[in-house]
Short mmCIF file of C-alpha atoms and ligand atoms in Angstrom, two decimals:
data_model
loop_
_atom_site.label_atom_id
_atom_site.label_comp_id
_atom_site.label_asym_id
_atom_site.label_seq_id
_atom_site.Cartn_x
_atom_site.Cartn_y
_atom_site.Cartn_z
CA UNK A 961 63.79 61.89 -91.67
CA UNK A 962 63.88 58.49 -93.60
CA UNK A 963 64.71 55.50 -91.51
CA UNK A 964 68.22 53.91 -92.27
CA UNK A 965 68.90 50.50 -91.00
CA UNK A 966 72.15 49.82 -89.66
CA UNK A 967 74.44 47.28 -92.13
CA UNK A 968 72.83 43.66 -91.75
CA UNK A 969 69.98 44.47 -89.33
CA UNK A 970 68.12 40.81 -89.59
CA UNK A 971 64.70 42.51 -88.77
CA UNK A 972 65.08 44.87 -91.87
CA UNK A 973 66.69 41.70 -93.41
CA UNK A 974 63.55 39.82 -92.83
CA UNK A 975 61.13 42.35 -93.63
CA UNK A 976 62.75 43.56 -96.71
CA UNK A 977 60.20 42.69 -99.70
CA UNK A 978 61.87 39.95 -102.11
CA UNK A 979 64.20 41.48 -104.97
CA UNK A 980 61.86 40.08 -107.79
CA UNK A 981 58.35 41.32 -106.32
CA UNK A 982 55.97 41.64 -108.94
CA UNK A 983 53.33 44.52 -108.89
CA UNK A 984 50.54 42.07 -107.69
CA UNK A 985 52.76 40.39 -104.82
CA UNK A 986 53.73 43.84 -103.82
CA UNK A 987 49.64 45.28 -103.59
CA UNK A 988 48.96 41.55 -101.42
CA UNK A 989 52.10 42.59 -99.40
CA UNK A 990 51.36 46.17 -98.81
CA UNK A 991 47.39 45.31 -97.74
CA UNK A 992 49.01 42.46 -95.44
CA UNK A 993 51.26 45.28 -93.75
CA UNK A 994 48.32 47.51 -93.36
CA UNK A 995 45.95 44.90 -92.00
CA UNK A 996 48.72 44.15 -89.58
CA UNK A 997 49.13 47.71 -88.77
CA UNK A 998 45.11 48.02 -87.99
CA UNK A 999 45.37 44.97 -85.66
CA UNK A 1000 48.25 46.31 -83.93
CA UNK A 1001 46.42 50.05 -83.24
CA UNK A 1002 43.48 48.13 -82.35
CA UNK A 1003 45.15 46.08 -79.91
CA UNK A 1004 47.19 49.50 -78.51
CA UNK A 1005 43.79 51.08 -78.36
CA UNK A 1006 42.48 48.42 -75.94
CA UNK A 1007 45.40 48.62 -73.61
CA UNK A 1008 45.08 52.15 -73.37
CA UNK A 1009 41.46 51.81 -72.77
CA UNK A 1010 42.35 49.25 -70.05
CA UNK A 1011 44.55 51.53 -68.27
CA UNK A 1012 41.99 54.31 -68.03
CA UNK A 1013 39.48 52.12 -66.77
CA UNK A 1014 42.25 50.70 -64.01
CA UNK A 1015 42.89 54.49 -63.41
CA UNK A 1016 38.93 55.51 -63.17
CA UNK A 1017 38.32 52.51 -61.31
CA UNK A 1018 40.86 53.13 -58.67
CA UNK A 1019 39.61 56.67 -58.26
CA UNK A 1020 35.64 55.52 -58.09
CA UNK A 1021 34.15 55.04 -54.91
CA UNK A 1022 33.42 51.44 -54.42
CA UNK A 1023 29.96 51.05 -52.80
CA UNK A 1024 28.51 47.23 -52.17
CA UNK A 1025 24.62 46.99 -51.63
CA UNK A 1026 24.18 44.43 -48.95
CA UNK A 1027 21.10 42.33 -47.20
CA UNK A 1028 19.15 39.57 -47.38
CA UNK A 1029 16.91 38.64 -50.48
CA UNK A 1030 14.16 40.98 -50.79
CA UNK A 1031 15.71 43.91 -48.44
CA UNK A 1032 15.72 46.28 -51.29
CA UNK A 1033 18.48 46.21 -52.79
CA UNK A 1034 18.06 46.38 -56.37
CA UNK A 1035 15.30 48.63 -55.56
CA UNK A 1036 18.02 51.22 -53.94
CA UNK A 1037 20.03 50.95 -56.96
CA UNK A 1038 17.08 52.03 -59.24
CA UNK A 1039 16.79 54.64 -57.04
CA UNK A 1040 20.50 56.22 -57.72
CA UNK A 1041 19.67 55.19 -61.37
CA UNK A 1042 16.46 57.85 -61.40
CA UNK A 1043 18.24 60.60 -59.51
CA UNK A 1044 21.65 60.52 -61.08
CA UNK A 1045 21.92 58.27 -64.22
CA UNK A 1046 18.44 59.23 -66.06
CA UNK A 1047 19.72 58.33 -69.46
CA UNK A 1048 20.84 54.82 -68.44
CA UNK A 1049 17.49 54.55 -66.65
CA UNK A 1050 15.18 55.79 -69.78
CA UNK A 1051 17.15 53.09 -71.86
CA UNK A 1052 16.05 50.01 -69.57
CA UNK A 1053 12.42 51.25 -69.27
CA UNK A 1054 11.02 49.14 -71.83
CA UNK A 1055 13.06 46.00 -71.03
CA UNK A 1056 10.91 46.30 -67.61
CA UNK A 1057 7.22 45.57 -69.11
CA UNK A 1058 7.99 41.84 -69.59
CA UNK A 1059 9.23 41.58 -65.86
CA UNK A 1060 6.31 43.94 -64.42
CA UNK A 1061 3.97 41.53 -66.80
CA UNK A 1062 6.02 38.42 -65.08
CA UNK A 1063 5.12 39.68 -61.57
CA UNK A 1064 1.39 40.04 -62.39
CA UNK A 1065 1.38 36.67 -63.92
CA UNK A 1066 3.32 34.91 -61.11
CA UNK A 1067 0.88 36.57 -58.52
CA UNK A 1068 -2.02 34.80 -60.45
CA UNK A 1069 -0.60 31.38 -60.86
CA UNK A 1070 0.54 31.15 -57.28
CA UNK A 1071 -3.43 32.02 -56.02
CA UNK A 1072 -4.74 29.51 -58.50
CA UNK A 1073 -2.31 26.92 -57.25
CA UNK A 1074 -3.78 27.84 -53.55
CA UNK A 1075 -7.02 27.10 -54.89
CA UNK A 1076 -6.37 24.34 -56.52
CA UNK A 1077 -4.80 22.74 -53.26
CA UNK A 1078 -7.64 24.15 -50.93
CA UNK A 1079 -10.38 22.23 -53.45
CA UNK A 1080 -8.13 19.19 -53.54
CA UNK A 1081 -8.21 19.24 -50.02
CA UNK A 1082 -4.20 19.24 -49.88
CA UNK A 1083 -2.51 19.91 -46.82
CA UNK A 1084 0.14 22.76 -46.80
CA UNK A 1085 3.56 21.23 -47.86
CA UNK A 1086 5.12 22.93 -44.72
CA UNK A 1087 2.77 24.13 -42.10
CA UNK A 1088 4.34 27.53 -41.17
CA UNK A 1089 2.61 27.45 -37.96
CA UNK A 1090 4.23 24.58 -36.78
CA UNK A 1091 7.40 26.03 -36.87
CA UNK A 1092 9.23 28.60 -34.32
CA UNK A 1093 9.56 32.07 -36.23
CA UNK A 1094 11.03 33.64 -33.12
CA UNK A 1095 14.41 35.40 -33.39
CA UNK A 1096 16.78 33.64 -31.15
CA UNK A 1097 19.46 36.45 -31.22
CA UNK A 1098 17.31 38.52 -29.11
CA UNK A 1099 15.39 35.71 -27.11
CA UNK A 1100 15.52 32.17 -26.42
CA UNK A 1101 13.02 30.52 -28.81
CA UNK A 1102 9.63 29.52 -26.82
CA UNK A 1103 7.43 26.68 -27.72
CA UNK A 1104 5.56 26.06 -31.01
CA UNK A 1105 1.66 27.14 -31.41
CA UNK A 1106 -0.62 25.50 -33.79
CA UNK A 1107 -3.51 27.09 -35.59
CA UNK A 1108 -7.01 25.72 -36.46
CA UNK A 1109 -7.94 24.82 -39.90
CA UNK A 1110 -11.71 25.50 -40.85
CA UNK A 1111 -12.79 24.75 -44.31
CA UNK A 1112 -13.26 27.35 -46.77
CA UNK A 1113 -16.29 27.20 -48.83
CA UNK A 1114 -15.35 27.48 -52.62
CA UNK A 1115 -18.42 27.37 -55.47
CA UNK A 1116 -18.80 26.91 -59.23
CA UNK A 1117 -17.57 30.25 -59.37
CA UNK A 1118 -13.96 29.42 -58.15
CA UNK A 1119 -14.04 26.41 -60.51
CA UNK A 1120 -14.91 28.52 -63.44
CA UNK A 1121 -12.08 31.25 -62.91
CA UNK A 1122 -9.79 28.53 -62.56
CA UNK A 1123 -10.67 27.18 -66.10
CA UNK A 1124 -10.79 30.62 -67.53
CA UNK A 1125 -7.41 31.65 -66.00
CA UNK A 1126 -5.88 28.59 -67.08
CA UNK A 1127 -3.96 30.05 -70.13
CA UNK A 1128 -1.68 32.00 -67.72
CA UNK A 1129 -0.18 29.18 -66.64
CA UNK A 1130 1.50 28.37 -70.06
CA UNK A 1131 2.17 32.27 -70.19
CA UNK A 1132 4.30 31.79 -66.79
CA UNK A 1133 5.91 29.18 -68.94
CA UNK A 1134 6.56 31.07 -71.71
CA UNK A 1135 7.92 34.40 -69.87
CA UNK A 1136 10.23 32.38 -68.02
CA UNK A 1137 11.78 30.93 -71.32
CA UNK A 1138 11.70 34.06 -72.60
CA UNK A 1139 13.41 35.78 -69.81
CA UNK A 1140 15.86 33.00 -69.53
CA UNK A 1141 15.69 31.42 -65.92
CA UNK A 1142 18.89 30.87 -64.00
CA UNK A 1143 20.17 28.20 -62.46
CA UNK A 1144 18.86 27.12 -58.79
CA UNK A 1145 21.73 26.42 -56.68
CA UNK A 1146 21.33 23.98 -53.99
CA UNK A 1147 23.75 24.68 -51.29
CA UNK A 1148 23.81 27.77 -49.39
CA UNK A 1149 25.90 29.83 -46.41
CA UNK A 1150 24.51 32.19 -43.69
CA UNK A 1151 27.38 34.49 -43.85
CA UNK A 1152 29.55 35.27 -46.77
CA UNK A 1153 32.79 34.30 -44.57
CA UNK A 1154 31.31 30.31 -43.78
CA UNK A 1155 33.33 27.88 -45.34
CA UNK A 1156 30.76 25.12 -44.67
CA UNK A 1157 27.63 25.02 -47.07
CA UNK A 1158 24.65 23.22 -46.63
CA UNK A 1159 21.93 21.82 -48.64
CA UNK A 1160 18.99 24.67 -48.93
CA UNK A 1161 15.43 24.13 -47.87
CA UNK A 1162 13.59 25.40 -50.57
CA UNK A 1163 9.75 26.35 -49.75
CA UNK A 1164 7.17 25.39 -52.24
CA UNK A 1165 7.01 28.12 -55.30
CA UNK A 1166 10.60 28.90 -55.28
CA UNK A 1167 11.50 32.49 -56.05
CA UNK A 1168 12.32 33.31 -60.09
CA UNK A 1169 15.76 34.86 -61.57
CA UNK A 1170 17.32 35.40 -64.86
CA UNK A 1171 20.40 34.13 -66.12
CA UNK A 1172 21.30 37.78 -67.89
CA UNK A 1173 19.36 40.77 -66.52
CA UNK A 1174 21.53 43.01 -69.01
CA UNK A 1175 19.70 40.92 -71.95
CA UNK A 1176 16.28 41.21 -70.43
CA UNK A 1177 16.49 45.17 -69.96
CA UNK A 1178 18.48 45.73 -73.34
CA UNK A 1179 16.69 43.48 -75.76
CA UNK A 1180 17.12 43.54 -79.57
CA UNK A 1181 14.01 44.65 -80.42
CA UNK A 1182 12.98 42.26 -83.57
CA UNK A 1183 9.79 41.59 -85.07
CA UNK A 1184 9.45 38.41 -83.51
CA UNK A 1185 10.20 39.81 -80.02
CA UNK A 1186 7.63 42.80 -80.42
CA UNK A 1187 5.13 40.16 -81.66
CA UNK A 1188 5.68 38.04 -78.89
CA UNK A 1189 5.30 40.90 -75.91
CA UNK A 1190 1.93 41.80 -77.85
CA UNK A 1191 0.81 38.70 -77.39
CA UNK A 1192 1.54 38.68 -73.55
CA UNK A 1193 -0.27 42.11 -73.55
CA UNK A 1194 -3.33 40.43 -74.82
CA UNK A 1195 -3.46 37.51 -73.00
CA UNK A 1196 -3.52 39.52 -70.08
CA UNK A 1197 -5.75 42.43 -71.25
CA UNK A 1198 -8.29 39.21 -71.96
CA UNK A 1199 -7.93 37.64 -68.37
CA UNK A 1200 -8.09 40.98 -66.65
CA UNK A 1201 -11.56 40.51 -65.25
CA UNK A 1202 -11.30 37.21 -64.24
CA UNK A 1203 -8.12 38.10 -62.43
CA UNK A 1204 -9.60 41.13 -60.63
CA UNK A 1205 -12.60 38.89 -59.53
CA UNK A 1206 -10.13 36.08 -58.13
CA UNK A 1207 -7.82 38.66 -56.53
CA UNK A 1208 -11.17 40.30 -54.94
CA UNK A 1209 -12.74 37.14 -53.66
CA UNK A 1210 -12.81 37.15 -49.42
CA UNK A 1211 -12.45 32.97 -49.76
CA UNK A 1212 -9.79 33.28 -51.87
CA UNK A 1213 -7.70 35.84 -49.82
CA UNK A 1214 -8.32 34.07 -46.75
CA UNK A 1215 -7.01 30.75 -48.36
CA UNK A 1216 -3.61 32.70 -49.44
CA UNK A 1217 -3.47 34.29 -45.95
CA UNK A 1218 -4.01 30.83 -44.39
CA UNK A 1219 -1.31 29.00 -46.52
CA UNK A 1220 1.10 31.80 -46.63
CA UNK A 1221 1.72 31.41 -50.07
CA UNK A 1222 5.22 33.45 -50.85
CA UNK A 1223 3.69 36.03 -53.27
CA UNK A 1224 6.18 38.69 -55.02
CA UNK A 1225 6.16 41.38 -52.03
CA UNK A 1226 4.78 44.05 -54.50
CA UNK A 1227 2.05 41.56 -55.75
CA UNK A 1228 -0.58 43.93 -53.66
CA UNK A 1229 0.48 47.00 -55.61
CA UNK A 1230 0.57 45.10 -58.97
CA UNK A 1231 -3.20 43.40 -58.46
CA UNK A 1232 -4.46 46.44 -57.44
CA UNK A 1233 -3.31 48.03 -60.52
CA UNK A 1234 -4.85 45.64 -63.11
CA UNK A 1235 -7.16 48.43 -64.46
CA UNK A 1236 -4.16 50.29 -65.78
CA UNK A 1237 -1.15 47.52 -66.61
CA UNK A 1238 -3.56 44.56 -67.99
CA UNK A 1239 -4.63 46.66 -70.88
CA UNK A 1240 -3.24 47.17 -74.57
CA UNK A 1241 -2.39 50.94 -73.76
CA UNK A 1242 -0.42 50.15 -70.74
CA UNK A 1243 2.93 52.43 -70.82
CA UNK A 1244 5.62 51.56 -68.01
CA UNK A 1245 5.85 53.68 -64.88
CA UNK A 1246 8.72 54.83 -62.77
CA UNK A 1247 6.82 53.22 -59.96
CA UNK A 1248 6.09 50.05 -61.73
CA UNK A 1249 9.69 49.13 -62.26
CA UNK A 1250 10.46 50.17 -58.59
CA UNK A 1251 7.62 47.54 -57.83
CA UNK A 1252 8.58 45.00 -59.91
CA UNK A 1253 10.47 42.12 -58.32
CA UNK A 1254 12.82 39.81 -59.84
CA UNK A 1255 15.60 38.28 -57.50
CA UNK A 1256 19.29 39.09 -58.35
CA UNK A 1257 21.54 36.32 -59.20
CA UNK A 1258 25.34 37.23 -59.47
CA UNK A 1259 26.28 40.75 -59.46
CA UNK A 1260 25.06 43.66 -61.51
CA UNK A 1261 27.39 46.96 -61.64
CA UNK A 1262 26.06 50.29 -62.04
CA UNK A 1263 28.42 53.46 -62.41
CA UNK A 1264 27.09 56.92 -61.26
CA UNK A 1265 28.91 60.04 -62.27
CA UNK A 1266 28.40 63.19 -60.01
CA UNK A 1267 28.66 66.15 -62.21
CA UNK A 1268 28.13 69.27 -60.05
CA UNK A 1269 27.72 69.77 -56.20
CA UNK A 1270 29.90 70.84 -53.48
CA UNK A 1271 32.54 68.41 -54.07
CA UNK A 1272 33.44 70.81 -57.26
CA UNK A 1273 36.27 72.67 -54.58
CA UNK A 1274 39.98 72.44 -54.80
CA UNK A 1275 40.01 70.29 -51.94
CA UNK A 1276 37.97 67.76 -53.43
CA UNK A 1277 39.64 67.99 -56.69
CA UNK A 1278 42.75 67.04 -54.82
CA UNK A 1279 41.30 63.99 -53.61
CA UNK A 1280 39.97 63.24 -57.03
CA UNK A 1281 43.67 63.67 -58.36
CA UNK A 1282 42.16 65.52 -61.76
CA UNK A 1283 39.22 63.53 -62.60
CA UNK A 1284 36.51 65.78 -64.30
CA UNK A 1285 33.67 63.83 -61.77
CA UNK A 1286 32.98 62.07 -59.02
CA UNK A 1287 32.34 58.70 -60.02
CA UNK A 1288 30.78 55.78 -57.85
CA UNK A 1289 30.85 51.97 -58.92
CA UNK A 1290 27.85 50.46 -57.22
CA UNK A 1291 27.75 46.87 -57.17
CA UNK A 1292 24.11 44.97 -56.33
CA UNK A 1293 24.61 41.38 -55.20
CA UNK A 1294 22.05 38.35 -54.88
CA UNK A 1295 21.03 38.55 -51.00
CA UNK A 1296 19.49 35.06 -50.96
CA UNK A 1297 21.83 32.84 -48.89
CA UNK A 1298 22.77 30.92 -52.33
CA UNK A 1299 24.36 33.70 -53.40
CA UNK A 1300 26.28 35.08 -50.30
CA UNK A 1301 29.82 33.55 -51.01
CA UNK A 1302 29.61 35.64 -54.43
CA UNK A 1303 30.13 38.77 -52.29
CA UNK A 1304 33.57 37.84 -50.90
CA UNK A 1305 35.41 39.20 -54.06
CA UNK A 1306 33.68 42.25 -53.56
CA UNK A 1307 34.69 43.35 -50.37
CA UNK A 1308 38.48 44.31 -50.96
CA UNK A 1309 38.72 48.19 -51.38
CA UNK A 1310 35.27 48.48 -50.54
CA UNK A 1311 34.75 52.27 -49.68
CA UNK A 1312 30.96 51.90 -48.86
CA UNK A 1313 28.39 49.18 -47.46
CA UNK A 1314 24.74 50.07 -47.70
CA UNK A 1315 23.36 47.51 -45.80
CA UNK A 1316 19.82 46.84 -45.68
CA UNK A 1317 17.44 45.04 -43.29
CA UNK A 1318 13.56 44.95 -43.95
CA UNK A 1319 12.07 45.78 -40.68
CA UNK A 1320 8.58 44.03 -41.49
CA UNK A 1321 10.04 40.50 -41.25
CA UNK A 1322 10.40 39.81 -37.58
CA UNK A 1323 7.37 37.82 -37.96
CA UNK A 1324 8.75 35.85 -41.18
CA UNK A 1325 11.02 33.06 -42.15
CA UNK A 1326 13.77 32.66 -44.91
CA UNK A 1327 12.25 31.33 -48.08
CA UNK A 1328 15.61 29.25 -48.95
CA UNK A 1329 15.48 27.85 -45.08
CA UNK A 1330 12.06 28.03 -43.39
CA UNK A 1331 13.89 27.45 -39.96
CA UNK A 1332 15.18 31.00 -39.77
CA UNK A 1333 13.43 34.13 -39.08
CA UNK A 1334 14.34 36.92 -41.60
CA UNK A 1335 15.37 39.57 -39.07
CA UNK A 1336 17.67 36.70 -36.99
CA UNK A 1337 19.37 36.42 -40.24
CA UNK A 1338 19.74 39.94 -40.86
CA UNK A 1339 21.37 40.75 -37.69
CA UNK A 1340 23.75 37.77 -38.26
CA UNK A 1341 24.55 38.67 -40.96
CA UNK A 1342 25.18 42.42 -39.94
CA UNK A 1343 27.17 40.95 -36.85
CA UNK A 1344 29.59 39.27 -39.42
CA UNK A 1345 29.67 42.27 -41.67
CA UNK A 1346 30.83 44.55 -38.90
CA UNK A 1347 33.27 42.03 -37.22
CA UNK A 1348 35.24 41.34 -40.28
CA UNK A 1349 38.82 42.84 -40.12
CA UNK A 1350 38.75 43.14 -43.91
CA UNK A 1351 36.22 45.72 -43.56
CA UNK A 1352 37.07 47.44 -40.85
CA UNK A 1353 37.73 51.05 -42.42
CA UNK A 1354 34.91 50.57 -44.74
CA UNK A 1355 32.19 53.06 -44.19
CA UNK A 1356 28.84 51.12 -42.77
CA UNK A 1357 25.44 52.45 -43.90
CA UNK A 1358 22.49 50.72 -42.83
CA UNK A 1359 19.10 51.30 -44.41
CA UNK A 1360 16.20 49.93 -42.07
CA UNK A 1361 14.02 49.45 -44.71
CA UNK A 1362 9.99 49.15 -45.46
CA UNK A 1363 9.02 51.03 -42.95
CA UNK A 1364 5.59 51.41 -44.70
CA UNK A 1365 5.33 47.62 -44.40
CA UNK A 1366 6.52 47.84 -40.63
CA UNK A 1367 3.62 50.36 -40.30
CA UNK A 1368 0.88 48.19 -42.13
CA UNK A 1369 2.02 45.07 -40.26
CA UNK A 1370 1.45 46.81 -36.73
CA UNK A 1371 -1.53 48.08 -37.48
CA UNK A 1372 -2.87 44.89 -38.38
CA UNK A 1373 -2.34 43.79 -35.07
CA UNK A 1374 1.01 41.71 -35.26
CA UNK A 1375 2.39 41.80 -32.03
CA UNK A 1376 6.39 42.34 -31.97
CA UNK A 1377 6.85 40.89 -28.37
CA UNK A 1378 5.12 37.63 -29.81
CA UNK A 1379 8.18 37.11 -31.80
CA UNK A 1380 11.10 39.07 -29.41
CA UNK A 1381 9.91 38.38 -26.24
CA UNK A 1382 12.77 40.90 -25.29
CA UNK A 1383 10.55 43.53 -26.77
CA UNK A 1384 8.49 43.17 -23.77
CA UNK A 1385 5.73 45.94 -22.71
CA UNK A 1386 6.99 48.74 -25.20
CA UNK A 1387 4.19 50.01 -27.19
CA UNK A 1388 3.53 48.07 -30.18
CA UNK A 1389 4.04 51.07 -32.70
CA UNK A 1390 6.10 51.87 -35.61
CA UNK A 1391 7.88 54.67 -33.90
CA UNK A 1392 8.87 52.49 -30.53
CA UNK A 1393 9.50 49.19 -32.55
CA UNK A 1394 11.69 51.08 -35.29
CA UNK A 1395 13.91 52.42 -32.33
CA UNK A 1396 14.41 49.49 -30.80
CA UNK A 1397 15.63 48.04 -33.95
CA UNK A 1398 17.92 50.66 -34.52
CA UNK A 1399 19.46 50.50 -31.12
CA UNK A 1400 20.00 46.50 -31.45
CA UNK A 1401 21.87 47.20 -34.63
CA UNK A 1402 23.83 49.91 -33.37
CA UNK A 1403 24.71 47.97 -30.43
CA UNK A 1404 26.29 45.30 -32.78
CA UNK A 1405 27.79 47.61 -34.71
CA UNK A 1406 30.03 49.25 -31.71
CA UNK A 1407 30.58 45.99 -29.81
CA UNK A 1408 31.57 43.88 -33.05
CA UNK A 1409 33.75 46.23 -35.15
CA UNK A 1410 37.54 45.92 -34.96
CA UNK A 1411 38.02 49.56 -34.93
CA UNK A 1412 35.80 52.34 -33.72
CA UNK A 1413 33.17 53.49 -36.42
CA UNK A 1414 30.43 56.34 -36.66
CA UNK A 1415 26.78 54.63 -37.05
CA UNK A 1416 24.77 55.79 -40.09
CA UNK A 1417 21.18 54.22 -39.99
CA UNK A 1418 18.55 55.35 -41.80
CA UNK A 1419 14.58 54.51 -41.40
CA UNK A 1420 13.63 54.34 -45.11
CA UNK A 1421 10.98 53.02 -47.71
CA UNK A 1422 13.05 52.82 -50.52
CA UNK A 1423 9.63 52.52 -52.92
CA UNK A 1424 9.17 56.34 -51.95
CA UNK A 1425 11.66 58.15 -54.46
CA UNK A 1426 11.26 61.53 -52.96
CA UNK A 1427 12.17 60.45 -49.58
CA UNK A 1428 14.81 57.84 -50.87
CA UNK A 1429 16.57 60.82 -53.06
CA UNK A 1430 17.18 63.05 -49.95
CA UNK A 1431 18.32 60.19 -48.01
CA UNK A 1432 20.72 59.54 -51.03
CA UNK A 1433 21.74 63.00 -51.27
CA UNK A 1434 22.56 62.95 -47.71
CA UNK A 1435 24.70 59.64 -48.23
CA UNK A 1436 26.59 60.89 -50.79
CA UNK A 1437 27.54 64.14 -48.81
CA UNK A 1438 28.34 61.90 -45.81
CA UNK A 1439 30.79 59.82 -47.81
CA UNK A 1440 32.32 62.80 -49.19
CA UNK A 1441 32.96 64.08 -45.60
CA UNK A 1442 34.50 60.49 -44.59
CA UNK A 1443 36.68 60.76 -47.91
CA UNK A 1444 37.90 63.99 -47.08
CA UNK A 1445 38.62 63.63 -43.12
CA UNK A 1446 40.59 60.27 -44.24
CA UNK A 1447 42.24 62.28 -46.66
CA UNK A 1448 42.87 65.00 -43.53
CA UNK A 1449 41.55 67.37 -45.98
CA UNK A 1450 39.03 68.71 -43.11
N1 GTP B 2252 6.57 48.53 -49.86
C1 GTP B 2252 7.72 48.38 -50.07
N2 GTP B 2252 8.21 47.54 -51.20
C2 GTP B 2252 9.52 47.47 -50.89
C3 GTP B 2252 10.49 48.21 -50.49
N3 GTP B 2252 11.71 47.99 -50.94
C4 GTP B 2252 11.74 47.09 -51.77
N4 GTP B 2252 10.58 46.87 -51.69
C5 GTP B 2252 9.84 45.82 -52.54
O1 GTP B 2252 10.23 44.59 -52.34
C6 GTP B 2252 10.77 43.87 -53.60
C7 GTP B 2252 12.13 43.15 -53.32
O2 GTP B 2252 13.06 44.10 -53.39
P1 GTP B 2252 14.36 43.73 -54.20
O3 GTP B 2252 14.96 45.36 -54.45
O4 GTP B 2252 14.25 43.26 -55.66
O5 GTP B 2252 15.18 43.09 -52.76
P2 GTP B 2252 16.77 42.59 -52.94
O6 GTP B 2252 17.25 43.00 -51.83
O7 GTP B 2252 17.65 43.26 -54.36
O8 GTP B 2252 16.38 41.28 -53.36
P3 GTP B 2252 17.81 39.96 -54.01
O9 GTP B 2252 17.64 40.31 -55.17
O10 GTP B 2252 16.79 38.51 -54.06
O11 GTP B 2252 18.53 40.17 -52.78
C8 GTP B 2252 10.56 44.63 -54.88
O12 GTP B 2252 9.25 44.18 -55.13
C9 GTP B 2252 10.31 45.69 -54.07
O13 GTP B 2252 9.38 46.93 -54.69
C10 GTP B 2252 9.85 49.53 -49.56
O14 GTP B 2252 10.51 50.14 -48.50
N5 GTP B 2252 8.36 49.34 -49.15
MG1 MG B 2253 17.83 42.55 -56.11
#
């Protein structure tokens, strides 16, 4: 039925075409009306999408990955993607190539700086041995120790390698520019709840992070971008034999060890793989991406949809209120102390926190604050997360990570009791050490939680995708069980 306006309707009067409208004016008016309608439809569509997104977000399980820098949060997220979002994972694959190349270049340039400093007779910027690295939460600090510094014998061969590898310094700068370096914050907090920030105490060669990882991983593949990547590949291929020679040199290795240079955690993996990666036919593997290190700044969000599985039951569909699949929204944050205030807004309505503590760091200090033992930092952080009322009902899952590196360190003879005197005379062996750490974290959880909590603590090596896939499956099922319990469905 045609619309008949009431008499003297002001809106109808306003919209009515002028009585003497020409055909050209009519065409223009109809065009304007069509455009207005198109804009209106698009706004309504945006509103509908926004509402649907909010509804989905409300139904999604919110998972936060927490832990200090280099604990393995981003690597855990990569495992989630490999297992449950293979398409998103495949889309990002090519974007990782430059980051992998950057990891290699950065490691070599860091080694070159060490050799240069040794050749120039420089004293280390900060002698780590003069600092006390003990974890005081477990024991009172003891007096500092010192180490001897006998001179190393460098030869003309080292000088020659320095000259031949010089182009990598320029390449490092080019790659930083290409990847888009983010700003380096100058203040930090120990816990996200601290209201008082202190200035950072960055060590030599601070870590690199990008402004926008999504831009790096989903680049526009222009011919200029491809040419740039080809030129990076060429430079690396040309320098391959010299890089291998530098890395294999015993005097250089000794110098790196002595200066305790901060190299990317996976430098050994990449430098041992130069034959495969520093060549023109290199193709990126899952393992390379898992090992690639890039400090996270800000927060990265990923959605994982579980389509099939044990939750496809009537009971679960009740808690999912008719959603076609079970969705998790996973947030990966930067773990450095300069990044921790950014965690706070994500605590609200968080269902699950996966907290990572690297176990191999009992004898190391934070890069952003060389006065703080890394294990102690994890204890303090865990304490503050467990005790927060805001997170009292959040399910806490802990990954005691880097089991492989702990094993390697203990095998080298590094004594835990030297850094944690409370460890006493227990065997310096991976099973005993990891159980000791687990008991400490469990104790903190039970003592500090405002409400009773079940503990979920896993020993992990998140660079191992097979074992991590099993752990993630068990977590997914555990979270499901907790959901059902809290909905009183089981
Ligand atoms: N060998 C070994 N390496 C690991 C393990 N977990 C992580 N890594 C490596 O450690 C480095 C740091 O891991 P990331 O996942 O980037 O650490 P993160 O917690 O995201 O660090 P931020 O982004 O700085 O907060 C990467 O090079 C990883 O490949 C592990 O269990 N074993
Ligand atoms: Mg990260």
